[in-house]
PDB file of C-alpha atoms in Angstrom:
ATOM      1  CA  UNK A 272      22.163   9.086 -60.204  1.00 46.00           C
ATOM      2  CA  UNK A 273      18.696  10.346 -59.737  1.00 43.00           C
ATOM      3  CA  UNK A 274      17.362   6.741 -59.366  1.00 44.00           C
ATOM      4  CA  UNK A 275      19.813   6.113 -56.814  1.00 44.00           C
ATOM      5  CA  UNK A 276      18.807   9.163 -54.839  1.00 44.00           C
ATOM      6  CA  UNK A 277      15.157   8.229 -55.048  1.00 45.00           C
ATOM      7  CA  UNK A 278      15.632   4.504 -53.921  1.00 52.00           C
ATOM      8  CA  UNK A 279      14.065   3.541 -50.463  1.00 60.00           C
ATOM      9  CA  UNK A 280      16.476   3.347 -47.634  1.00 66.00           C
ATOM     10  CA  UNK A 281      15.209   0.166 -46.084  1.00 63.00           C
ATOM     11  CA  UNK A 282      17.931  -0.030 -43.518  1.00 64.00           C
ATOM     12  CA  UNK A 283      16.858   3.414 -42.112  1.00 61.00           C
ATOM     13  CA  UNK A 284      13.250   2.256 -42.077  1.00 70.00           C
ATOM     14  CA  UNK A 285      14.172  -0.959 -40.222  1.00 66.00           C
ATOM     15  CA  UNK A 286      16.127   0.820 -37.662  1.00 75.00           C
ATOM     16  CA  UNK A 287      13.194   3.308 -37.093  1.00 66.00           C
ATOM     17  CA  UNK A 288      10.658   0.414 -36.636  1.00 75.00           C
ATOM     18  CA  UNK A 289      12.977  -1.319 -34.262  1.00 62.00           C
ATOM     19  CA  UNK A 290      13.244   1.915 -32.300  1.00 59.00           C
ATOM     20  CA  UNK A 291       9.605   2.306 -32.234  1.00 56.00           C
ATOM     21  CA  UNK A 292       9.076  -1.270 -31.112  1.00 57.00           C
ATOM     22  CA  UNK A 293      11.653  -0.895 -28.163  1.00 53.00           C
ATOM     23  CA  UNK A 294       9.738   2.430 -27.162  1.00 60.00           C
ATOM     24  CA  UNK A 295       6.497   0.724 -27.094  1.00 55.00           C
ATOM     25  CA  UNK A 296       7.843  -2.211 -25.050  1.00 52.00           C
ATOM     26  CA  UNK A 297       9.442   0.158 -22.555  1.00 58.00           C
ATOM     27  CA  UNK A 298       6.308   2.082 -22.250  1.00 53.00           C
ATOM     28  CA  UNK A 299       4.418  -1.263 -21.484  1.00 54.00           C
ATOM     29  CA  UNK A 300       7.013  -2.118 -18.806  1.00 43.00           C
ATOM     30  CA  UNK A 301       6.583   1.469 -17.162  1.00 44.00           C
ATOM     31  CA  UNK A 302       2.847   0.820 -17.248  1.00 40.00           C
ATOM     32  CA  UNK A 303       3.099  -2.502 -15.691  1.00 40.00           C
ATOM     33  CA  UNK A 304       5.423  -1.294 -12.978  1.00 43.00           C
ATOM     34  CA  UNK A 305       3.150   1.800 -12.237  1.00 42.00           C
ATOM     35  CA  UNK A 306       0.173  -0.743 -11.920  1.00 41.00           C
ATOM     36  CA  UNK A 307       2.313  -3.123  -9.553  1.00 44.00           C
ATOM     37  CA  UNK A 308       3.079  -0.048  -7.373  1.00 44.00           C
ATOM     38  CA  UNK A 309      -0.413   1.158  -7.030  1.00 51.00           C
ATOM     39  CA  UNK A 310      -2.167  -2.285  -6.823  1.00 71.00           C
ATOM     40  CA  UNK A 311      -3.956  -2.590  -3.673  1.00 69.00           C
ATOM     41  CA  UNK A 312      -4.283  -6.365  -3.799  1.00 85.00           C
ATOM     42  CA  UNK A 313      -7.572  -8.172  -3.001  1.00 91.00           C
ATOM     43  CA  UNK A 314     -10.250  -6.266  -1.226  1.00 86.00           C
ATOM     44  CA  UNK A 315     -11.410  -7.544   2.160  1.00 95.00           C
ATOM     45  CA  UNK A 316     -15.080  -7.943   2.972  1.00 94.00           C
ATOM     46  CA  UNK A 317     -16.911  -5.116   4.684  1.00 94.00           C
ATOM     47  CA  UNK A 318     -18.960  -5.887   7.866  1.00 92.00           C
ATOM     48  CA  UNK A 319     -21.113  -4.252  10.322  1.00 92.00           C
ATOM     49  CA  UNK A 320     -18.286  -2.262  11.982  1.00 96.00           C
ATOM     50  CA  UNK A 321     -15.575  -2.612   9.176  1.00 97.00           C
ATOM     51  CA  UNK A 322     -15.585  -0.522   5.984  1.00 97.00           C
ATOM     52  CA  UNK A 323     -13.233  -2.099   3.624  1.00 97.00           C
ATOM     53  CA  UNK A 324     -13.495   0.897   1.307  1.00 97.00           C
ATOM     54  CA  UNK A 325     -12.288   3.333   3.981  1.00 97.00           C
ATOM     55  CA  UNK A 326     -10.130   0.884   5.890  1.00 97.00           C
ATOM     56  CA  UNK A 327     -11.732   1.869   9.129  1.00 98.00           C
ATOM     57  CA  UNK A 328     -13.237  -0.156  12.028  1.00 98.00           C
ATOM     58  CA  UNK A 329     -15.787   1.783  13.797  1.00 98.00           C
ATOM     59  CA  UNK A 330     -16.703   1.966  17.586  1.00 98.00           C
ATOM     60  CA  UNK A 331     -19.509   3.984  19.076  1.00 98.00           C
ATOM     61  CA  UNK A 332     -22.257   6.223  17.530  1.00 97.00           C
ATOM     62  CA  UNK A 333     -21.458   9.762  18.571  1.00 98.00           C
ATOM     63  CA  UNK A 334     -22.013  12.620  16.373  1.00 97.00           C
ATOM     64  CA  UNK A 335     -18.349  13.610  16.231  1.00 98.00           C
ATOM     65  CA  UNK A 336     -16.128  11.415  14.421  1.00 98.00           C
ATOM     66  CA  UNK A 337     -12.470  10.624  15.362  1.00 98.00           C
ATOM     67  CA  UNK A 338     -10.368   8.778  12.969  1.00 98.00           C
ATOM     68  CA  UNK A 339      -7.102   7.484  14.093  1.00 98.00           C
ATOM     69  CA  UNK A 340      -4.472   6.082  11.715  1.00 98.00           C
ATOM     70  CA  UNK A 341      -1.820   3.866  13.187  1.00 98.00           C
ATOM     71  CA  UNK A 342       1.174   1.886  11.911  1.00 98.00           C
ATOM     72  CA  UNK A 343       1.934  -1.070  14.379  1.00 98.00           C
ATOM     73  CA  UNK A 344       5.664  -0.489  13.582  1.00 98.00           C
ATOM     74  CA  UNK A 345       5.423   3.163  14.932  1.00 98.00           C
ATOM     75  CA  UNK A 346       6.636   3.793  18.481  1.00 98.00           C
ATOM     76  CA  UNK A 347       4.775   7.198  18.498  1.00 98.00           C
ATOM     77  CA  UNK A 348       1.470   5.146  17.849  1.00 98.00           C
ATOM     78  CA  UNK A 349       2.398   2.949  20.676  1.00 98.00           C
ATOM     79  CA  UNK A 350       2.873   5.883  22.887  1.00 98.00           C
ATOM     80  CA  UNK A 351      -0.345   7.597  21.639  1.00 98.00           C
ATOM     81  CA  UNK A 352      -2.329   4.261  22.271  1.00 98.00           C
ATOM     82  CA  UNK A 353      -0.858   4.049  25.792  1.00 98.00           C
ATOM     83  CA  UNK A 354      -1.863   7.576  26.644  1.00 98.00           C
ATOM     84  CA  UNK A 355      -5.320   7.932  24.897  1.00 98.00           C
ATOM     85  CA  UNK A 356      -6.444   4.563  23.713  1.00 98.00           C
ATOM     86  CA  UNK A 357      -8.607   3.678  26.761  1.00 98.00           C
ATOM     87  CA  UNK A 358      -9.945   7.201  26.986  1.00 98.00           C
ATOM     88  CA  UNK A 359     -10.919   6.982  23.126  1.00 98.00           C
ATOM     89  CA  UNK A 360     -12.629   3.584  23.734  1.00 98.00           C
ATOM     90  CA  UNK A 361     -14.623   5.023  26.778  1.00 98.00           C
ATOM     91  CA  UNK A 362     -15.717   8.116  24.699  1.00 98.00           C
ATOM     92  CA  UNK A 363     -16.927   5.723  22.071  1.00 98.00           C
ATOM     93  CA  UNK A 364     -18.670   3.477  24.386  1.00 98.00           C
ATOM     94  CA  UNK A 365     -20.319   6.424  26.162  1.00 98.00           C
ATOM     95  CA  UNK A 366     -21.588   7.797  22.734  1.00 97.00           C
ATOM     96  CA  UNK A 367     -19.465  10.853  22.871  1.00 98.00           C
ATOM     97  CA  UNK A 368     -17.741  10.010  19.672  1.00 98.00           C
ATOM     98  CA  UNK A 369     -17.531   7.514  16.773  1.00 98.00           C
ATOM     99  CA  UNK A 370     -14.202   6.092  16.842  1.00 98.00           C
ATOM    100  CA  UNK A 371     -12.645   4.930  13.686  1.00 98.00           C
ATOM    101  CA  UNK A 372      -9.326   3.023  13.640  1.00 98.00           C
ATOM    102  CA  UNK A 373      -7.369   2.693  10.454  1.00 98.00           C
ATOM    103  CA  UNK A 374      -4.435   0.180  10.315  1.00 98.00           C
ATOM    104  CA  UNK A 375      -2.085   1.406   7.787  1.00 98.00           C
ATOM    105  CA  UNK A 376       1.484   0.855   6.672  1.00 98.00           C
ATOM    106  CA  UNK A 377       4.051   3.433   5.966  1.00 98.00           C
ATOM    107  CA  UNK A 378       7.248   2.217   7.872  1.00 98.00           C
ATOM    108  CA  UNK A 379       8.316  -0.783   5.969  1.00 98.00           C
ATOM    109  CA  UNK A 380      11.725   0.633   5.622  1.00 98.00           C
ATOM    110  CA  UNK A 381      12.378   0.068   9.314  1.00 98.00           C
ATOM    111  CA  UNK A 382      12.069  -3.653   9.197  1.00 98.00           C
ATOM    112  CA  UNK A 383      15.257  -4.709   7.366  1.00 98.00           C
ATOM    113  CA  UNK A 384      13.303  -5.954   4.205  1.00 98.00           C
ATOM    114  CA  UNK A 385      10.537  -8.069   5.928  1.00 98.00           C
ATOM    115  CA  UNK A 386       7.891  -5.324   5.347  1.00 98.00           C
ATOM    116  CA  UNK A 387       6.608  -5.612   8.899  1.00 98.00           C
ATOM    117  CA  UNK A 388       4.456  -2.483   8.648  1.00 98.00           C
ATOM    118  CA  UNK A 389       2.523  -3.916   5.730  1.00 98.00           C
ATOM    119  CA  UNK A 390       2.475  -7.481   7.202  1.00 98.00           C
ATOM    120  CA  UNK A 391       1.159  -6.291  10.607  1.00 98.00           C
ATOM    121  CA  UNK A 392      -1.493  -4.080   9.077  1.00 98.00           C
ATOM    122  CA  UNK A 393      -2.584  -7.036   6.708  1.00 98.00           C
ATOM    123  CA  UNK A 394      -2.815  -9.231   9.893  1.00 98.00           C
ATOM    124  CA  UNK A 395      -5.151  -6.594  11.403  1.00 98.00           C
ATOM    125  CA  UNK A 396      -7.368  -6.716   8.133  1.00 98.00           C
ATOM    126  CA  UNK A 397      -7.387 -10.462   8.485  1.00 98.00           C
ATOM    127  CA  UNK A 398      -8.783 -10.277  12.073  1.00 98.00           C
ATOM    128  CA  UNK A 399     -11.246  -7.547  11.019  1.00 97.00           C
ATOM    129  CA  UNK A 400     -12.555  -9.601   8.214  1.00 95.00           C
ATOM    130  CA  UNK A 401     -12.931 -12.914  10.405  1.00 94.00           C
ATOM    131  CA  UNK A 402     -13.268 -11.836  13.971  1.00 94.00           C
ATOM    132  CA  UNK A 403     -13.913  -8.006  13.945  1.00 93.00           C
ATOM    133  CA  UNK A 404     -14.743  -7.801  17.467  1.00 96.00           C
ATOM    134  CA  UNK A 405     -11.314  -8.975  18.405  1.00 97.00           C
ATOM    135  CA  UNK A 406      -9.581  -6.060  16.601  1.00 98.00           C
ATOM    136  CA  UNK A 407      -8.912  -3.940  19.626  1.00 98.00           C
ATOM    137  CA  UNK A 408      -7.463  -6.928  21.672  1.00 98.00           C
ATOM    138  CA  UNK A 409      -5.158  -7.927  18.684  1.00 98.00           C
ATOM    139  CA  UNK A 410      -4.049  -4.294  18.162  1.00 98.00           C
ATOM    140  CA  UNK A 411      -3.286  -4.062  21.901  1.00 98.00           C
ATOM    141  CA  UNK A 412      -1.115  -7.270  21.793  1.00 98.00           C
ATOM    142  CA  UNK A 413       0.805  -6.096  18.670  1.00 98.00           C
ATOM    143  CA  UNK A 414       1.605  -2.806  20.505  1.00 98.00           C
ATOM    144  CA  UNK A 415       2.583  -4.717  23.688  1.00 98.00           C
ATOM    145  CA  UNK A 416       4.994  -6.841  21.556  1.00 98.00           C
ATOM    146  CA  UNK A 417       6.102  -4.075  19.060  1.00 98.00           C
ATOM    147  CA  UNK A 418       9.455  -4.868  17.560  1.00 98.00           C
ATOM    148  CA  UNK A 419      12.148  -2.240  17.630  1.00 97.00           C
ATOM    149  CA  UNK A 420      12.725  -0.137  14.478  1.00 97.00           C
ATOM    150  CA  UNK A 421      15.465  -1.487  12.187  1.00 97.00           C
ATOM    151  CA  UNK A 422      14.795  -5.079  13.197  1.00 97.00           C
ATOM    152  CA  UNK A 423      13.137  -7.863  11.183  1.00 97.00           C
ATOM    153  CA  UNK A 424       9.939  -7.655  13.121  1.00 98.00           C
ATOM    154  CA  UNK A 425       7.404 -10.336  14.074  1.00 98.00           C
ATOM    155  CA  UNK A 426       7.162 -13.319  11.747  1.00 98.00           C
ATOM    156  CA  UNK A 427       3.718 -14.159  10.189  1.00 98.00           C
ATOM    157  CA  UNK A 428       3.627 -17.096  12.362  1.00 98.00           C
ATOM    158  CA  UNK A 429       3.914 -14.962  15.542  1.00 98.00           C
ATOM    159  CA  UNK A 430       1.258 -12.598  14.062  1.00 98.00           C
ATOM    160  CA  UNK A 431      -0.998 -15.505  13.686  1.00 98.00           C
ATOM    161  CA  UNK A 432      -0.316 -16.798  17.149  1.00 98.00           C
ATOM    162  CA  UNK A 433      -1.128 -13.396  18.583  1.00 98.00           C
ATOM    163  CA  UNK A 434      -4.318 -13.367  16.506  1.00 98.00           C
ATOM    164  CA  UNK A 435      -5.410 -16.722  18.163  1.00 98.00           C
ATOM    165  CA  UNK A 436      -4.265 -15.431  21.553  1.00 98.00           C
ATOM    166  CA  UNK A 437      -6.872 -12.436  21.069  1.00 98.00           C
ATOM    167  CA  UNK A 438      -9.541 -14.876  20.033  1.00 98.00           C
ATOM    168  CA  UNK A 439      -9.345 -14.310  16.279  1.00 97.00           C
ATOM    169  CA  UNK A 440      -8.105 -17.901  15.512  1.00 95.00           C
ATOM    170  CA  UNK A 441     -10.073 -17.862  12.115  1.00 96.00           C
ATOM    171  CA  UNK A 442      -7.551 -15.105  10.806  1.00 98.00           C
ATOM    172  CA  UNK A 443      -4.504 -17.443  11.085  1.00 97.00           C
ATOM    173  CA  UNK A 444      -4.429 -18.791   7.523  1.00 98.00           C
ATOM    174  CA  UNK A 445      -5.230 -15.172   6.075  1.00 98.00           C
ATOM    175  CA  UNK A 446      -2.211 -13.868   8.043  1.00 98.00           C
ATOM    176  CA  UNK A 447       0.432 -16.475   7.127  1.00 98.00           C
ATOM    177  CA  UNK A 448      -0.683 -16.139   3.527  1.00 98.00           C
ATOM    178  CA  UNK A 449      -0.242 -12.457   3.559  1.00 98.00           C
ATOM    179  CA  UNK A 450      -3.581 -12.144   1.819  1.00 98.00           C
ATOM    180  CA  UNK A 451      -3.895  -8.366   2.379  1.00 98.00           C
ATOM    181  CA  UNK A 452      -0.224  -7.361   2.457  1.00 98.00           C
ATOM    182  CA  UNK A 453      -0.692  -4.402   0.090  1.00 98.00           C
ATOM    183  CA  UNK A 454      -3.795  -3.056   1.687  1.00 98.00           C
ATOM    184  CA  UNK A 455      -2.157  -1.049   4.403  1.00 98.00           C
ATOM    185  CA  UNK A 456       0.149   0.928   2.263  1.00 98.00           C
ATOM    186  CA  UNK A 457      -2.716   1.481  -0.270  1.00 98.00           C
ATOM    187  CA  UNK A 458      -4.957   2.984   2.585  1.00 98.00           C
ATOM    188  CA  UNK A 459      -2.017   5.112   3.611  1.00 98.00           C
ATOM    189  CA  UNK A 460      -1.830   6.623   0.040  1.00 98.00           C
ATOM    190  CA  UNK A 461      -5.698   6.860  -0.246  1.00 97.00           C
ATOM    191  CA  UNK A 462      -5.720   8.929   3.056  1.00 98.00           C
ATOM    192  CA  UNK A 463      -2.501  10.835   2.342  1.00 98.00           C
ATOM    193  CA  UNK A 464      -0.883   9.696   5.495  1.00 98.00           C
ATOM    194  CA  UNK A 465       2.706  10.767   5.632  1.00 96.00           C
ATOM    195  CA  UNK A 466       3.349  10.234   9.409  1.00 97.00           C
ATOM    196  CA  UNK A 467       1.625   8.441  12.286  1.00 98.00           C
ATOM    197  CA  UNK A 468      -0.374   8.658  14.371  1.00 98.00           C
ATOM    198  CA  UNK A 469      -2.643  10.748  12.288  1.00 98.00           C
ATOM    199  CA  UNK A 470      -5.897  11.976  13.774  1.00 98.00           C
ATOM    200  CA  UNK A 471      -8.835  13.475  12.020  1.00 98.00           C
ATOM    201  CA  UNK A 472     -11.909  15.062  13.646  1.00 98.00           C
ATOM    202  CA  UNK A 473     -15.035  15.175  11.557  1.00 98.00           C
ATOM    203  CA  UNK A 474     -12.803  14.831   8.417  1.00 98.00           C
ATOM    204  CA  UNK A 475     -10.390  17.661   9.484  1.00 98.00           C
ATOM    205  CA  UNK A 476      -6.692  16.634  10.148  1.00 98.00           C
ATOM    206  CA  UNK A 477      -5.124  17.775  13.247  1.00 98.00           C
ATOM    207  CA  UNK A 478      -1.645  18.817  13.899  1.00 98.00           C
ATOM    208  CA  UNK A 479      -0.614  16.854  16.961  1.00 97.00           C
ATOM    209  CA  UNK A 480       2.212  19.278  17.687  1.00 97.00           C
ATOM    210  CA  UNK A 481      -0.160  22.178  17.978  1.00 98.00           C
ATOM    211  CA  UNK A 482      -1.478  22.841  21.434  1.00 98.00           C
ATOM    212  CA  UNK A 483      -4.731  24.220  20.182  1.00 98.00           C
ATOM    213  CA  UNK A 484      -5.423  21.090  18.015  1.00 98.00           C
ATOM    214  CA  UNK A 485      -4.371  18.798  21.001  1.00 98.00           C
ATOM    215  CA  UNK A 486      -6.755  20.815  23.262  1.00 98.00           C
ATOM    216  CA  UNK A 487      -9.550  20.286  20.798  1.00 98.00           C
ATOM    217  CA  UNK A 488      -8.855  16.540  20.768  1.00 98.00           C
ATOM    218  CA  UNK A 489      -8.687  15.953  24.543  1.00 98.00           C
ATOM    219  CA  UNK A 490     -11.582  18.228  25.182  1.00 98.00           C
ATOM    220  CA  UNK A 491     -13.669  16.020  22.770  1.00 98.00           C
ATOM    221  CA  UNK A 492     -12.774  12.742  24.189  1.00 98.00           C
ATOM    222  CA  UNK A 493     -12.418  13.745  27.936  1.00 94.00           C
TER     223      UNK A 493
END
């Protein structure tokens, strides 16, 4: 009787080992999924005006810095650019400000599964990497041809055609290959962007719904 009680329960041990193996496997899957979700994909190359680390293309050399984060799917970004884009560019050209544009992606949910926000941001990065001086022209074309929300958006081929139209023909293959598709969303997370347009002045985030902040912005660029 005593011998029976002291005998090793190999069945229970086997079950325990199997449970541990399953838990380890599940943990590995969770880690892999988390890595996939946070993977920024390949990093583009920096240049004289494009900083791949911050995701910003810079214009001007003023002492005050204005960072503008835009999503090409965002109607409010389109309206913002229509109202302030030219003034911002002039202020940068006149040395009043250093203007940093950040193409980012937060609105993929509005393109019926085609991830247009990510693809258009990626296309902008392709232009920045190959023909950085054509970024503004390309961005303006994208806003002029902005697809309505809850549509499939522009195709990669259309984005490549618009890049060529802007003079950035070297970007075409990069665009159709979706080389930097993860970059825009990664930059949005990095800069804690929850809505667009987002504007920072000298690193301080503005509330564009606050008249005081808007006056500060318009006074600086006016």
